Amino acid sequence: MPEGTRITALFRDDNLLHPSGSTVLEAYDTLCVLGQDQDLDSLSELFSEAPESEDAARFFGDFFLDVTQSVANVSEYYGIELGTEEDGKMSLKELVNQELGLYPVLGDSFEWHDITWVVADIDEHEVVKLGLCLPESEEAQESH
């Protein structure tokens, strides 16, 4: 926050909260901020994007992997049981091509070995990061 500005109130779910230094902003919060005209540009930049909800943040995965990694290394690290030795010989890029074809777009996903994989980053029409969505725990599924 620019010096001389203060968050005076926070509204969450139509309830007035009095924020402290440990308050964490959430998606759809509404803030009341006191400041001066000279601080408007800084404040606009600071609050130009709403924080993502937990579900939105998880959309692209719990972990992000470079597609140059081998399936064998990723499987060993995350405890994924591979069906065949051939599965382990390919890179994540080759896995994406096998499952989604040559032209996947951001957000495309597929299921492979009971794991959801999501195209998390693309550079010049090439997948560069793949999101790995770990299965939700039974407790998390029950709370939805």
PDB file of C-alpha atoms in Angstrom:
ATOM      1  CA  MET A   1       0.000   0.000   0.000  1.00  0.00           C
ATOM      2  CA  PRO A   2       1.285   3.473  -0.776  1.00  0.00           C
ATOM      3  CA  GLU A   3       2.399   5.412   2.289  1.00  0.00           C
ATOM      4  CA  GLY A   4      -0.427   7.501   3.703  1.00  0.00           C
ATOM      5  CA  THR A   5      -3.192   5.171   2.521  1.00  0.00           C
ATOM      6  CA  ARG A   6      -5.260   2.935   4.774  1.00  0.00           C
ATOM      7  CA  ILE A   7      -7.790   0.150   4.340  1.00  0.00           C
ATOM      8  CA  THR A   8     -10.586   1.324   6.601  1.00  0.00           C
ATOM      9  CA  ALA A   9     -13.136  -1.434   6.064  1.00  0.00           C
ATOM     10  CA  LEU A  10     -13.517  -4.790   4.408  1.00  0.00           C
ATOM     11  CA  PHE A  11     -16.825  -6.260   3.302  1.00  0.00           C
ATOM     12  CA  ARG A  12     -17.001 -10.021   2.838  1.00  0.00           C
ATOM     13  CA  ASP A  13     -20.282 -11.792   2.099  1.00  0.00           C
ATOM     14  CA  ASP A  14     -22.169  -8.573   2.971  1.00  0.00           C
ATOM     15  CA  ASN A  15     -20.520  -8.450   6.399  1.00  0.00           C
ATOM     16  CA  LEU A  16     -18.385  -5.541   7.604  1.00  0.00           C
ATOM     17  CA  LEU A  17     -14.996  -6.674   8.876  1.00  0.00           C
ATOM     18  CA  HIS A  18     -12.333  -4.505  10.471  1.00  0.00           C
ATOM     19  CA  PRO A  19      -9.096  -5.648   8.821  1.00  0.00           C
ATOM     20  CA  SER A  20      -5.831  -6.036  10.673  1.00  0.00           C
ATOM     21  CA  GLY A  21      -2.321  -6.689   9.446  1.00  0.00           C
ATOM     22  CA  SER A  22      -2.996 -10.422   9.327  1.00  0.00           C
ATOM     23  CA  THR A  23      -6.212 -10.184   7.265  1.00  0.00           C
ATOM     24  CA  VAL A  24      -6.016 -12.151   4.013  1.00  0.00           C
ATOM     25  CA  LEU A  25      -8.027 -10.830   1.076  1.00  0.00           C
ATOM     26  CA  GLU A  26     -10.302 -13.263  -0.746  1.00  0.00           C
ATOM     27  CA  ALA A  27     -12.056 -13.210  -4.091  1.00  0.00           C
ATOM     28  CA  TYR A  28     -15.117 -10.927  -4.075  1.00  0.00           C
ATOM     29  CA  ASP A  29     -13.975  -8.894  -1.042  1.00  0.00           C
ATOM     30  CA  THR A  30     -14.850  -5.193  -1.201  1.00  0.00           C
ATOM     31  CA  LEU A  31     -12.403  -2.719   0.327  1.00  0.00           C
ATOM     32  CA  CYS A  32     -12.817   0.850   1.492  1.00  0.00           C
ATOM     33  CA  VAL A  33      -9.481   2.630   1.093  1.00  0.00           C
ATOM     34  CA  LEU A  34      -8.561   6.136   2.216  1.00  0.00           C
ATOM     35  CA  GLY A  35      -5.865   7.835   0.224  1.00  0.00           C
ATOM     36  CA  GLN A  36      -4.908  10.908  -1.756  1.00  0.00           C
ATOM     37  CA  ASP A  37      -5.274  11.677  -5.460  1.00  0.00           C
ATOM     38  CA  GLN A  38      -1.564  11.104  -6.051  1.00  0.00           C
ATOM     39  CA  ASP A  39      -1.969   7.485  -4.844  1.00  0.00           C
ATOM     40  CA  LEU A  40      -4.733   6.512  -7.304  1.00  0.00           C
ATOM     41  CA  ASP A  41      -2.393   5.048  -9.949  1.00  0.00           C
ATOM     42  CA  SER A  42      -0.533   2.951  -7.368  1.00  0.00           C
ATOM     43  CA  LEU A  43      -3.761   1.746  -5.791  1.00  0.00           C
ATOM     44  CA  SER A  44      -5.266   0.923  -9.196  1.00  0.00           C
ATOM     45  CA  GLU A  45      -2.225  -1.169 -10.079  1.00  0.00           C
ATOM     46  CA  LEU A  46      -2.225  -2.871  -6.688  1.00  0.00           C
ATOM     47  CA  PHE A  47      -5.910  -3.856  -6.885  1.00  0.00           C
ATOM     48  CA  SER A  48      -6.293  -4.350 -10.630  1.00  0.00           C
ATOM     49  CA  GLU A  49      -6.807  -8.113 -10.329  1.00  0.00           C
ATOM     50  CA  ALA A  50      -8.971  -9.853  -7.779  1.00  0.00           C
ATOM     51  CA  PRO A  51      -7.324 -12.707  -5.889  1.00  0.00           C
ATOM     52  CA  GLU A  52      -8.319 -16.091  -7.205  1.00  0.00           C
ATOM     53  CA  SER A  53     -10.561 -18.359  -5.260  1.00  0.00           C
ATOM     54  CA  GLU A  54      -8.999 -21.645  -4.171  1.00  0.00           C
ATOM     55  CA  ASP A  55     -10.977 -23.557  -6.813  1.00  0.00           C
ATOM     56  CA  ALA A  56      -9.854 -21.168  -9.560  1.00  0.00           C
ATOM     57  CA  ALA A  57      -6.236 -21.387  -8.465  1.00  0.00           C
ATOM     58  CA  ARG A  58      -6.437 -25.188  -8.541  1.00  0.00           C
ATOM     59  CA  PHE A  59      -7.877 -25.251 -12.074  1.00  0.00           C
ATOM     60  CA  PHE A  60      -4.421 -25.450 -13.664  1.00  0.00           C
ATOM     61  CA  GLY A  61      -3.122 -27.959 -11.129  1.00  0.00           C
ATOM     62  CA  ASP A  62      -1.520 -28.375  -7.747  1.00  0.00           C
ATOM     63  CA  PHE A  63       1.979 -28.582  -9.217  1.00  0.00           C
ATOM     64  CA  PHE A  64       3.452 -27.245 -12.450  1.00  0.00           C
ATOM     65  CA  LEU A  65       5.935 -29.282 -14.401  1.00  0.00           C
ATOM     66  CA  ASP A  66       8.216 -28.432 -17.284  1.00  0.00           C
ATOM     67  CA  VAL A  67       7.249 -30.636 -20.230  1.00  0.00           C
ATOM     68  CA  THR A  68      10.874 -31.585 -20.851  1.00  0.00           C
ATOM     69  CA  GLN A  69      10.722 -33.756 -17.706  1.00  0.00           C
ATOM     70  CA  SER A  70      10.500 -37.478 -18.249  1.00  0.00           C
ATOM     71  CA  VAL A  71       7.321 -39.294 -17.293  1.00  0.00           C
ATOM     72  CA  ALA A  72       9.471 -41.782 -15.351  1.00  0.00           C
ATOM     73  CA  ASN A  73      10.961 -39.057 -13.110  1.00  0.00           C
ATOM     74  CA  VAL A  74       7.601 -37.395 -12.493  1.00  0.00           C
ATOM     75  CA  SER A  75       5.936 -40.748 -11.807  1.00  0.00           C
ATOM     76  CA  GLU A  76       8.618 -41.746  -9.331  1.00  0.00           C
ATOM     77  CA  TYR A  77       8.409 -38.417  -7.496  1.00  0.00           C
ATOM     78  CA  TYR A  78       4.586 -38.317  -7.291  1.00  0.00           C
ATOM     79  CA  GLY A  79       4.065 -42.057  -6.803  1.00  0.00           C
ATOM     80  CA  ILE A  80       2.246 -42.662 -10.082  1.00  0.00           C
ATOM     81  CA  GLU A  81       2.227 -46.318 -11.077  1.00  0.00           C
ATOM     82  CA  LEU A  82       3.008 -46.671 -14.760  1.00  0.00           C
ATOM     83  CA  GLY A  83       1.271 -49.320 -16.810  1.00  0.00           C
ATOM     84  CA  THR A  84       4.176 -50.151 -19.106  1.00  0.00           C
ATOM     85  CA  GLU A  85       7.880 -49.519 -19.391  1.00  0.00           C
ATOM     86  CA  GLU A  86       7.129 -47.559 -22.576  1.00  0.00           C
ATOM     87  CA  ASP A  87       5.115 -45.022 -20.543  1.00  0.00           C
ATOM     88  CA  GLY A  88       8.231 -44.119 -18.572  1.00  0.00           C
ATOM     89  CA  LYS A  89      10.384 -43.556 -21.648  1.00  0.00           C
ATOM     90  CA  MET A  90       8.481 -40.515 -22.924  1.00  0.00           C
ATOM     91  CA  SER A  91       8.678 -36.877 -21.878  1.00  0.00           C
ATOM     92  CA  LEU A  92       5.675 -34.964 -20.580  1.00  0.00           C
ATOM     93  CA  LYS A  93       5.607 -33.161 -23.954  1.00  0.00           C
ATOM     94  CA  GLU A  94       5.235 -36.517 -25.719  1.00  0.00           C
ATOM     95  CA  LEU A  95       2.503 -37.464 -23.250  1.00  0.00           C
ATOM     96  CA  VAL A  96       0.620 -34.235 -24.066  1.00  0.00           C
ATOM     97  CA  ASN A  97       0.952 -34.921 -27.799  1.00  0.00           C
ATOM     98  CA  GLN A  98      -0.246 -38.504 -27.313  1.00  0.00           C
ATOM     99  CA  GLU A  99      -3.281 -37.464 -25.254  1.00  0.00           C
ATOM    100  CA  LEU A 100      -4.260 -34.116 -26.811  1.00  0.00           C
ATOM    101  CA  GLY A 101      -2.668 -34.038 -30.250  1.00  0.00           C
ATOM    102  CA  LEU A 102      -0.248 -31.474 -31.632  1.00  0.00           C
ATOM    103  CA  TYR A 103      -2.217 -28.275 -30.965  1.00  0.00           C
ATOM    104  CA  PRO A 104      -3.557 -28.206 -27.398  1.00  0.00           C
ATOM    105  CA  VAL A 105      -4.674 -24.887 -25.936  1.00  0.00           C
ATOM    106  CA  LEU A 106      -4.309 -23.401 -22.472  1.00  0.00           C
ATOM    107  CA  GLY A 107      -6.609 -25.225 -20.081  1.00  0.00           C
ATOM    108  CA  ASP A 108      -6.952 -28.421 -22.117  1.00  0.00           C
ATOM    109  CA  SER A 109      -6.918 -31.399 -19.792  1.00  0.00           C
ATOM    110  CA  PHE A 110      -6.841 -35.174 -19.815  1.00  0.00           C
ATOM    111  CA  GLU A 111      -6.958 -38.067 -17.370  1.00  0.00           C
ATOM    112  CA  TRP A 112      -3.962 -40.386 -17.314  1.00  0.00           C
ATOM    113  CA  HIS A 113      -3.283 -42.989 -14.603  1.00  0.00           C
ATOM    114  CA  ASP A 114      -6.041 -41.543 -12.393  1.00  0.00           C
ATOM    115  CA  ILE A 115      -4.425 -38.095 -12.464  1.00  0.00           C
ATOM    116  CA  THR A 116      -5.818 -34.986 -14.165  1.00  0.00           C
ATOM    117  CA  TRP A 117      -3.223 -33.173 -16.267  1.00  0.00           C
ATOM    118  CA  VAL A 118      -3.844 -29.610 -17.470  1.00  0.00           C
ATOM    119  CA  VAL A 119      -2.044 -27.490 -20.059  1.00  0.00           C
ATOM    120  CA  ALA A 120      -0.876 -24.694 -17.753  1.00  0.00           C
ATOM    121  CA  ASP A 121       1.376 -22.602 -20.010  1.00  0.00           C
ATOM    122  CA  ILE A 122       1.967 -22.237 -23.725  1.00  0.00           C
ATOM    123  CA  ASP A 123       4.726 -20.341 -25.514  1.00  0.00           C
ATOM    124  CA  GLU A 124       4.486 -19.770 -29.272  1.00  0.00           C
ATOM    125  CA  HIS A 125       1.839 -22.501 -29.682  1.00  0.00           C
ATOM    126  CA  GLU A 126       3.943 -25.047 -27.770  1.00  0.00           C
ATOM    127  CA  VAL A 127       3.066 -26.454 -24.355  1.00  0.00           C
ATOM    128  CA  VAL A 128       5.808 -25.561 -21.868  1.00  0.00           C
ATOM    129  CA  LYS A 129       4.149 -26.280 -18.497  1.00  0.00           C
ATOM    130  CA  LEU A 130       1.775 -29.024 -17.497  1.00  0.00           C
ATOM    131  CA  GLY A 131      -0.319 -28.858 -14.331  1.00  0.00           C
ATOM    132  CA  LEU A 132      -0.720 -31.981 -12.255  1.00  0.00           C
ATOM    133  CA  CYS A 133      -3.963 -32.115 -10.246  1.00  0.00           C
ATOM    134  CA  LEU A 134      -3.653 -34.500  -7.354  1.00  0.00           C
ATOM    135  CA  PRO A 135      -6.859 -36.332  -6.465  1.00  0.00           C
ATOM    136  CA  GLU A 136      -8.849 -34.516  -3.773  1.00  0.00           C
ATOM    137  CA  SER A 137      -8.877 -36.122  -0.365  1.00  0.00           C
ATOM    138  CA  GLU A 138     -12.169 -37.707   0.715  1.00  0.00           C
ATOM    139  CA  GLU A 139     -12.598 -34.905   3.309  1.00  0.00           C
ATOM    140  CA  ALA A 140     -12.280 -32.219   0.608  1.00  0.00           C
ATOM    141  CA  GLN A 141     -14.755 -34.013  -1.650  1.00  0.00           C
ATOM    142  CA  GLU A 142     -17.286 -34.256   1.186  1.00  0.00           C
ATOM    143  CA  SER A 143     -17.063 -30.508   1.902  1.00  0.00           C
ATOM    144  CA  HIS A 144     -18.105 -29.577  -1.681  1.00  0.00           C
TER     145      HIS A 144
END
